[in-house]
Coordinates of N, CA and C in Angstrom, one line a residue:
M1 N 22.5 22.3 -22.6 CA 21.4 21.3 -23.0 C 21.6 19.9 -22.5
A2 N 20.9 19.5 -21.9 CA 21.0 18.2 -21.4 C 20.0 16.9 -21.8
N3 N 20.2 15.8 -21.8 CA 19.3 14.9 -21.8 C 18.7 14.6 -20.5
R4 N 17.3 14.5 -20.4 CA 16.7 14.0 -19.1 C 15.8 12.9 -19.1
Y5 N 16.0 12.0 -18.5 CA 15.1 10.8 -18.5 C 13.9 10.9 -17.6
V6 N 12.7 10.6 -18.1 CA 11.4 10.6 -17.3 C 10.7 9.3 -17.3
Y7 N 10.6 8.7 -16.0 CA 10.1 7.4 -16.0 C 9.2 7.2 -14.7
S8 N 7.7 7.1 -14.7 CA 7.1 7.0 -13.3 C 7.5 5.8 -12.4
G9 N 8.1 4.8 -13.0 CA 8.5 3.8 -12.3 C 10.0 3.6 -11.7
A10 N 10.6 4.8 -12.0 CA 12.0 4.7 -11.6 C 12.2 4.7 -10.0
G11 N 13.2 4.1 -9.4 CA 13.4 4.0 -8.0 C 14.7 4.6 -7.5
G12 N 15.4 5.3 -8.4 CA 16.8 5.6 -8.3 C 16.7 6.9 -7.5
S13 N 17.8 7.8 -7.6 CA 17.9 9.3 -7.1 C 17.1 10.2 -7.7
G14 N 16.5 10.0 -8.8 CA 15.8 11.1 -9.3 C 16.4 12.3 -10.1
T15 N 17.6 12.0 -10.3 CA 18.4 13.0 -11.2 C 18.2 13.1 -12.5
G16 N 17.3 12.3 -13.2 CA 17.3 12.2 -14.6 C 18.3 11.9 -15.4
A17 N 19.4 11.5 -15.0 CA 20.5 11.0 -15.7 C 20.4 9.8 -16.5
D18 N 19.5 8.9 -16.2 CA 19.4 7.6 -17.0 C 18.2 7.2 -16.6
W19 N 17.7 5.9 -17.1 CA 16.4 5.3 -16.7 C 16.3 4.9 -15.1
A20 N 17.4 4.2 -14.6 CA 17.4 3.9 -13.1 C 17.0 5.0 -12.2
N21 N 17.7 6.2 -12.7 CA 17.5 7.4 -11.8 C 16.7 8.6 -12.4
A22 N 15.6 8.1 -13.3 CA 14.9 9.0 -13.7 C 14.1 9.9 -13.0
H23 N 13.5 11.2 -13.5 CA 12.6 11.9 -12.7 C 11.3 11.2 -13.1
T24 N 10.4 11.2 -11.9 CA 9.3 10.3 -11.9 C 8.2 11.1 -12.4
T25 N 8.4 12.4 -12.6 CA 7.2 13.4 -13.3 C 7.9 14.4 -14.1
L26 N 7.1 14.8 -15.0 CA 7.5 15.9 -16.0 C 7.8 17.2 -15.2
T27 N 7.2 17.5 -14.1 CA 7.2 18.6 -13.2 C 8.7 18.7 -12.6
A28 N 9.0 17.5 -12.1 CA 10.4 17.3 -11.6 C 11.5 17.5 -12.7
A29 N 11.3 16.9 -13.9 CA 12.3 16.9 -14.9 C 12.2 18.5 -15.4
I30 N 11.2 19.3 -15.4 CA 11.0 20.7 -16.1 C 12.1 21.5 -14.9
S31 N 11.6 21.2 -13.6 CA 12.3 22.2 -12.6 C 13.7 22.1 -12.6
A32 N 14.4 20.9 -12.9 CA 15.9 20.6 -13.0 C 16.1 21.0 -14.3
G33 N 15.5 21.3 -15.4 CA 15.9 21.4 -16.8 C 16.3 22.9 -17.3
A34 N 16.6 22.9 -18.4 CA 17.0 24.4 -18.8 C 16.5 24.4 -20.4
A35 N 16.6 25.6 -20.9 CA 16.2 25.7 -22.3 C 17.0 24.8 -23.3
G36 N 16.3 24.0 -23.9 CA 16.9 23.2 -25.1 C 17.0 21.9 -24.7
D37 N 16.7 21.5 -23.4 CA 17.0 20.1 -22.8 C 15.8 19.1 -23.9
V38 N 16.4 18.0 -23.6 CA 15.7 16.7 -24.4 C 15.0 15.9 -23.0
Y39 N 13.9 15.9 -23.1 CA 13.2 15.0 -22.1 C 12.7 13.6 -22.8
F40 N 13.3 12.6 -22.3 CA 13.1 11.2 -22.9 C 12.1 10.4 -22.0
V41 N 10.7 10.6 -22.4 CA 9.8 9.9 -21.7 C 9.6 8.3 -22.0
A42 N 9.6 7.6 -20.9 CA 9.4 6.2 -21.1 C 8.1 5.7 -21.9
H43 N 8.2 4.8 -22.7 CA 6.8 4.4 -23.3 C 5.9 3.7 -22.3
D44 N 6.3 3.5 -21.1 CA 5.5 2.9 -20.1 C 5.4 4.0 -18.9
H45 N 5.7 5.0 -19.3 CA 5.4 6.3 -18.2 C 4.1 6.5 -18.0
A46 N 3.5 6.4 -16.7 CA 2.0 6.7 -16.2 C 2.0 7.7 -15.2
E47 N 2.1 9.0 -15.5 CA 2.3 10.1 -14.5 C 0.6 10.4 -14.2
T48 N 0.1 10.4 -13.0 CA -1.2 10.7 -12.6 C -1.0 11.7 -11.5
Q49 N -1.8 12.9 -11.5 CA -1.8 13.8 -10.5 C -3.5 14.1 -10.2
A50 N -3.6 14.1 -9.0 CA -5.1 14.5 -8.5 C -5.3 16.1 -8.2
S51 N -4.7 16.8 -8.8 CA -4.8 18.2 -8.7 C -4.3 18.9 -9.9
S52 N -4.7 20.1 -10.4 CA -4.3 20.6 -11.7 C -3.1 20.8 -11.8
L53 N -2.5 20.7 -13.0 CA -1.1 20.6 -13.5 C -0.8 21.6 -14.5
V54 N 0.3 22.4 -14.2 CA 0.8 23.4 -15.0 C 2.1 23.0 -15.5
L55 N 2.5 22.8 -16.6 CA 3.8 22.4 -17.1 C 4.4 23.5 -18.0
T56 N 5.2 24.3 -17.4 CA 5.9 25.4 -18.3 C 7.2 24.9 -18.5
F57 N 7.5 24.6 -19.9 CA 8.8 24.1 -20.4 C 9.6 25.4 -20.5
K58 N 11.1 25.4 -20.4 CA 11.7 26.4 -20.4 C 12.4 26.7 -21.9
G59 N 11.9 25.9 -22.8 CA 12.4 26.4 -24.1 C 12.1 27.6 -24.5
T60 N 13.0 28.2 -25.3 CA 12.6 29.3 -26.2 C 12.5 29.3 -27.5
A61 N 12.2 30.2 -28.3 CA 12.1 30.1 -29.5 C 13.3 29.8 -30.4
A62 N 14.5 30.1 -29.8 CA 15.7 30.0 -30.4 C 16.2 28.5 -30.2
T63 N 15.9 28.0 -28.8 CA 16.3 26.8 -28.3 C 15.2 26.2 -27.5
P64 N 14.3 25.5 -28.5 CA 12.9 24.9 -27.9 C 13.5 23.5 -27.2
D65 N 12.6 23.0 -26.3 CA 12.7 21.7 -25.6 C 12.3 20.8 -26.6
R66 N 12.7 19.4 -26.5 CA 11.9 18.4 -27.1 C 11.5 17.2 -25.8
I67 N 10.3 16.8 -26.1 CA 9.7 15.9 -25.3 C 9.5 14.8 -26.1
L68 N 10.2 13.6 -26.0 CA 10.2 12.6 -26.8 C 9.7 11.2 -26.2
C69 N 8.6 10.6 -26.5 CA 8.5 9.2 -25.8 C 9.1 8.1 -26.6
V70 N 9.9 7.5 -26.0 CA 10.8 6.5 -26.5 C 10.6 5.1 -25.8
N71 N 11.1 4.1 -26.6 CA 11.0 2.8 -26.0 C 12.3 2.7 -24.9
R72 N 11.9 2.5 -23.6 CA 12.9 2.3 -22.7 C 13.8 1.2 -22.6
A73 N 13.4 0.2 -23.6 CA 14.4 -0.9 -23.6 C 15.4 -0.7 -24.9
G74 N 15.3 0.5 -25.7 CA 16.0 0.9 -26.7 C 17.5 1.2 -26.4
S75 N 18.0 2.1 -27.2 CA 19.2 2.8 -27.2 C 19.4 3.5 -26.1
V76 N 20.6 3.8 -25.5 CA 20.8 4.7 -24.6 C 22.1 5.4 -25.1
P77 N 22.1 6.7 -25.3 CA 20.8 7.5 -25.4 C 19.9 7.1 -26.5
P78 N 18.5 7.4 -26.3 CA 17.6 7.0 -27.5 C 18.0 7.4 -28.7
V79 N 17.6 6.8 -30.0 CA 17.8 7.3 -31.3 C 16.5 7.3 -31.7
A80 N 16.4 7.9 -33.1 CA 15.1 7.9 -33.9 C 14.4 6.6 -34.0
A81 N 15.0 5.6 -34.1 CA 14.3 4.3 -33.9 C 13.6 3.8 -32.8
D82 N 13.9 4.5 -31.8 CA 13.2 4.2 -30.3 C 12.1 5.1 -30.1
L83 N 11.6 6.1 -31.1 CA 10.5 6.8 -30.9 C 9.2 6.0 -30.9
T84 N 8.3 6.1 -29.9 CA 7.1 5.4 -30.1 C 6.0 6.3 -29.1
T85 N 4.9 5.6 -29.0 CA 3.8 6.2 -28.1 C 3.6 5.5 -27.0
G86 N 2.8 5.8 -26.0 CA 2.4 5.2 -24.8 C 2.6 5.8 -23.4
G87 N 3.5 6.6 -23.6 CA 3.7 7.5 -22.2 C 2.5 8.4 -22.0
S88 N 2.0 8.6 -20.7 CA 0.8 9.2 -20.5 C 1.1 10.4 -19.4
V89 N 0.4 11.5 -19.3 CA 0.2 12.2 -18.3 C -1.4 12.4 -18.0
T90 N -1.7 12.2 -16.8 CA -3.1 12.3 -16.3 C -3.3 13.0 -15.1
T91 N -4.7 13.8 -15.3 CA -5.2 14.5 -13.9 C -6.4 13.7 -13.6
T92 N -6.8 13.6 -12.6 CA -8.1 13.2 -12.0 C -9.0 14.2 -11.5
G93 N -10.4 13.9 -11.3 CA -11.3 14.7 -10.7 C -11.5 16.0 -11.7
A94 N -11.6 17.0 -11.1 CA -11.7 18.3 -11.7 C -10.3 19.1 -11.9
S95 N -9.4 18.6 -12.3 CA -8.2 19.1 -12.6 C -7.7 19.3 -13.9
N96 N -7.4 20.5 -14.1 CA -6.8 20.9 -15.4 C -5.5 20.5 -15.8
I97 N -5.3 20.6 -17.1 CA -3.9 20.6 -17.5 C -3.5 21.8 -18.4
Q98 N -2.6 22.4 -18.0 CA -2.0 23.6 -18.9 C -0.5 23.2 -19.4
I99 N -0.3 23.4 -20.6 CA 1.0 23.2 -21.2 C 1.4 24.4 -21.8
A100 N 2.6 24.9 -21.3 CA 3.3 26.3 -21.8 C 4.5 26.1 -22.2
G101 N 5.2 27.1 -22.9 CA 6.5 27.1 -23.3 C 6.9 26.7 -24.8
N102 N 8.0 26.7 -25.2 CA 8.5 26.5 -26.7 C 8.9 25.0 -26.7
F103 N 8.3 24.3 -27.7 CA 8.9 22.7 -27.6 C 8.3 21.9 -28.7
Y104 N 8.8 20.7 -29.0 CA 8.4 19.7 -29.8 C 8.1 18.6 -28.9
C105 N 6.9 17.9 -29.2 CA 6.7 16.9 -28.3 C 6.1 15.7 -29.3
Y106 N 6.6 14.5 -28.9 CA 6.4 13.2 -29.7 C 5.6 12.1 -28.8
G107 N 4.6 11.6 -29.0 CA 4.1 10.5 -28.5 C 3.4 10.5 -27.3
I108 N 3.1 11.5 -26.6 CA 2.5 11.6 -25.4 C 0.8 11.6 -25.3
A109 N 0.3 10.8 -24.4 CA -1.2 10.9 -24.2 C -1.3 11.8 -23.2
W110 N -2.2 12.9 -23.4 CA -2.6 13.9 -22.4 C -3.8 13.6 -22.1
N111 N -4.1 13.3 -20.8 CA -5.5 12.9 -20.3 C -5.9 13.7 -19.1
C112 N -7.1 14.3 -19.1 CA -7.6 15.3 -18.3 C -8.9 15.0 -17.9
G113 N -9.1 14.9 -16.4 CA -10.1 14.8 -15.5 C -10.7 13.6 -15.6
T114 N -11.5 13.3 -14.5 CA -12.3 12.0 -14.5 C -13.7 12.2 -13.8
G115 N -14.5 11.3 -13.9 CA -15.8 11.5 -13.1 C -16.7 12.3 -14.0
A116 N -17.6 13.1 -13.2 CA -18.6 14.0 -13.9 C -18.3 15.4 -13.5
T117 N -17.2 15.7 -13.2 CA -16.7 17.2 -12.7 C -15.8 17.6 -14.1
S118 N -16.2 19.0 -14.2 CA -15.6 19.8 -15.3 C -13.9 20.0 -15.2
S119 N -13.6 19.9 -16.4 CA -11.9 20.2 -16.3 C -11.6 20.6 -17.7
E120 N -10.3 21.3 -17.9 CA -9.9 21.8 -19.2 C -8.6 21.2 -19.4
L121 N -8.3 21.0 -20.7 CA -7.0 20.5 -21.2 C -6.7 21.8 -22.1
R122 N -5.5 22.4 -21.9 CA -5.1 23.6 -22.5 C -3.6 23.5 -23.1
P123 N -3.4 22.9 -24.1 CA -2.1 23.1 -24.7 C -2.1 24.5 -25.5
G124 N -0.7 24.9 -25.5 CA -0.5 26.4 -25.7 C -1.0 27.3 -25.0
A125 N -0.7 27.1 -23.5 CA -1.2 28.0 -22.4 C -0.7 29.3 -22.2
S126 N 0.3 29.6 -23.0 CA 1.0 30.8 -22.9 C 1.8 31.1 -24.3
A127 N 2.4 32.3 -24.3 CA 3.0 32.7 -25.6 C 4.1 31.7 -25.7
G128 N 4.3 31.4 -27.0 CA 5.1 30.6 -27.5 C 4.8 29.5 -28.8
T129 N 5.7 28.6 -29.1 CA 5.3 27.7 -30.2 C 5.5 26.4 -29.8
Q130 N 4.4 25.8 -30.1 CA 4.3 24.2 -29.5 C 4.0 23.3 -30.8
S131 N 4.9 22.2 -31.0 CA 4.5 21.3 -31.9 C 4.3 19.9 -31.3
Y132 N 3.2 19.2 -31.6 CA 3.0 18.0 -31.1 C 2.8 17.1 -32.4
E133 N 3.2 15.8 -32.1 CA 3.3 14.8 -33.2 C 3.1 13.5 -32.6
A134 N 2.0 12.8 -33.1 CA 1.6 11.5 -32.7 C 1.2 11.5 -31.2
C135 N 0.6 12.5 -30.7 CA 0.1 12.8 -29.4 C -1.5 12.6 -29.5
S136 N -1.9 12.4 -28.3 CA -3.4 12.5 -28.1 C -3.9 13.3 -27.1
F137 N -4.9 14.0 -27.3 CA -5.5 14.9 -26.3 C -6.8 14.2 -25.8
N138 N -7.0 14.0 -24.6 CA -8.2 13.2 -24.2 C -8.9 13.9 -23.0
L139 N -10.1 14.2 -23.0 CA -11.0 14.6 -22.0 C -11.6 13.3 -21.4
L140 N -11.2 13.0 -20.4 CA -11.8 11.7 -19.7 C -13.1 11.9 -18.8
T141 N -13.1 13.2 -18.3 CA -14.4 13.6 -17.7 C -15.4 13.4 -18.5
T142 N -16.8 13.4 -17.8 CA -18.1 13.3 -18.7 C -18.7 14.7 -18.6
A143 N -18.2 15.5 -17.9 CA -18.8 16.9 -17.6 C -19.1 17.5 -19.0
T144 N -20.2 18.1 -19.2 CA -20.6 18.8 -20.6 C -19.8 20.0 -20.6
A145 N -19.4 20.7 -19.5 CA -18.9 22.0 -19.8 C -17.4 21.9 -20.0
S146 N -16.9 20.7 -19.9 CA -15.1 20.3 -20.1 C -14.9 20.7 -21.7
R147 N -13.9 21.1 -21.7 CA -13.1 21.7 -23.0 C -11.7 21.4 -23.3
I148 N -11.3 21.2 -24.4 CA -10.0 21.3 -25.0 C -9.8 22.7 -25.4
A149 N -9.1 23.4 -24.8 CA -9.0 24.9 -25.0 C -7.5 25.2 -25.6
C150 N -7.3 25.5 -26.7 CA -6.0 25.6 -27.4 C -5.5 27.1 -27.4
G151 N -4.4 27.3 -27.1 CA -3.8 28.8 -27.2 C -4.2 29.7 -26.2
N152 N -3.8 31.0 -26.3 CA -4.4 32.1 -25.5 C -4.1 33.2 -26.4
G153 N -4.3 34.5 -25.9 CA -4.3 35.7 -26.6 C -3.1 36.1 -27.1
S154 N -2.0 35.6 -26.6 CA -0.6 35.8 -27.1 C 0.2 34.7 -27.6
S155 N -0.5 33.5 -28.1 CA 0.2 32.5 -28.3 C 0.7 32.5 -29.9
A156 N 1.8 32.1 -30.1 CA 2.4 32.0 -31.3 C 2.0 31.3 -32.3
G157 N 1.6 29.9 -31.7 CA 0.9 28.9 -32.6 C 1.3 27.5 -31.9
V158 N 0.3 26.8 -32.2 CA 0.3 25.1 -31.9 C 0.1 24.5 -33.1
T159 N 1.0 23.6 -33.3 CA 0.8 22.5 -34.5 C 0.5 21.2 -34.0
W160 N -0.4 20.5 -34.5 CA -0.7 19.2 -34.1 C -0.5 18.3 -35.6
V161 N 0.3 17.3 -35.6 CA 0.6 16.5 -36.6 C 0.4 14.9 -36.4
N162 N -0.5 14.3 -36.9 CA -1.0 13.1 -36.7 C -1.4 12.8 -35.3
C163 N -2.1 13.6 -34.7 CA -2.5 13.7 -33.4 C -4.2 13.4 -33.4
T164 N -4.5 12.9 -32.2 CA -6.1 12.7 -32.0 C -6.6 13.3 -30.8
V165 N -8.0 13.4 -30.8 CA -8.7 14.1 -29.8 C -9.7 13.0 -29.2
S166 N -10.0 12.9 -28.1 CA -11.4 12.2 -27.7 C -12.1 12.9 -26.4
F167 N -13.1 12.7 -26.4 CA -14.1 13.4 -25.5 C -14.9 12.3 -24.8
G168 N -15.1 12.6 -23.5 CA -15.8 11.8 -22.5 C -17.4 12.0 -22.7
N169 N -17.9 13.1 -23.4 CA -19.3 13.4 -23.5 C -19.4 14.0 -25.0
A170 N -20.6 13.6 -25.4 CA -20.8 14.2 -27.0 C -21.0 15.8 -27.0
S171 N -21.4 16.3 -25.6 CA -21.7 17.8 -25.5 C -20.5 18.5 -25.4
Q172 N -19.1 17.9 -25.3 CA -17.9 18.5 -24.9 C -17.5 19.1 -26.0
G173 N -16.4 19.9 -26.1 CA -15.9 20.6 -27.4 C -14.5 21.1 -27.2
F174 N -14.4 21.9 -28.3 CA -12.8 22.3 -28.7 C -13.2 23.9 -28.5
R175 N -12.2 24.7 -28.0 CA -12.3 26.2 -28.1 C -10.9 26.7 -28.5
Q176 N -10.8 27.4 -29.3 CA -9.7 28.2 -29.8 C -9.6 29.6 -29.1
D177 N -8.4 29.9 -28.1 CA -8.4 31.0 -27.3 C -7.4 32.0 -27.7
G178 N -7.0 32.0 -29.0 CA -6.1 33.0 -29.6 C -4.9 32.2 -30.3
G179 N -4.1 32.9 -30.9 CA -3.0 32.3 -31.5 C -3.7 31.6 -32.7
R180 N -2.8 30.6 -33.0 CA -3.1 29.6 -34.3 C -2.8 28.2 -33.8
L181 N -3.8 27.4 -34.3 CA -3.7 26.1 -34.4 C -3.7 25.3 -35.6
T182 N -2.6 24.5 -35.9 CA -2.6 24.0 -37.6 C -2.7 22.4 -37.1
W183 N -3.8 21.8 -37.7 CA -3.8 20.4 -37.4 C -3.6 19.6 -38.7
R184 N -2.6 18.7 -38.8 CA -2.3 18.0 -40.2 C -2.3 16.6 -40.0
G185 N -2.6 16.0 -40.9 CA -2.3 14.5 -41.0 C -3.5 13.7 -40.1
S186 N -4.5 14.2 -39.8 CA -5.6 13.6 -39.1 C -6.7 13.5 -40.2
P187 N -7.7 12.7 -39.9 CA -8.9 12.4 -40.8 C -9.2 14.0 -41.2
T188 N -9.2 14.9 -40.3 CA -9.6 16.4 -40.8 C -8.6 17.3 -40.5
S189 N -7.8 17.7 -41.5 CA -6.8 18.7 -41.3 C -7.5 20.1 -41.2
A190 N -7.0 21.1 -40.3 CA -7.5 22.4 -40.3 C -6.2 23.4 -39.8
V191 N -6.7 24.5 -40.3 CA -6.0 25.8 -39.5 C -7.2 26.6 -38.8
V192 N -6.8 26.8 -37.5 CA -7.8 27.7 -36.8 C -7.1 28.7 -36.1
T193 N -7.8 30.0 -36.1 CA -7.1 31.0 -35.5 C -8.3 31.6 -34.3
G194 N -7.7 32.1 -33.4 CA -8.6 32.6 -32.3 C -8.8 34.2 -32.5

């Protein structure tokens, strides 16, 4: 289990060993990672991709990964007082985001699609358990068919704590595709099963 640093503005070697040499995308960090790793994502990380993005974290039920948005100017390695929000992962156009694996995630904004083309944001895209805290799930596209689609037929469960959801069009919506979503600490808390 290793600490991996992720910062889109890093200009070093890309090893993920520290902020200067951070991975510039979560995809690169996951590729180099192993089950149980901690991914420290900079508060000013702004990752953008113009094609669909599939993030499959390597964490297992016994050794989940942790993805933590932290203040890059704080302690090294970061401590609990450095937890914050602000890091973002964004796709543009008709590009989906799928997030898979076993992990805990704090403070990341997940932004999907732009313009008037349909796209889908899918946390819990595979079997596993995912917990998100202080995260946001945002459909930026205005296409009415766009959805936030949580889970799949074999998902163990997704938990959202103090998370927010936003849509680019009032006709967009949420779909539960299996497993269980537990949403706590928001204006409306709920348990949804597929």
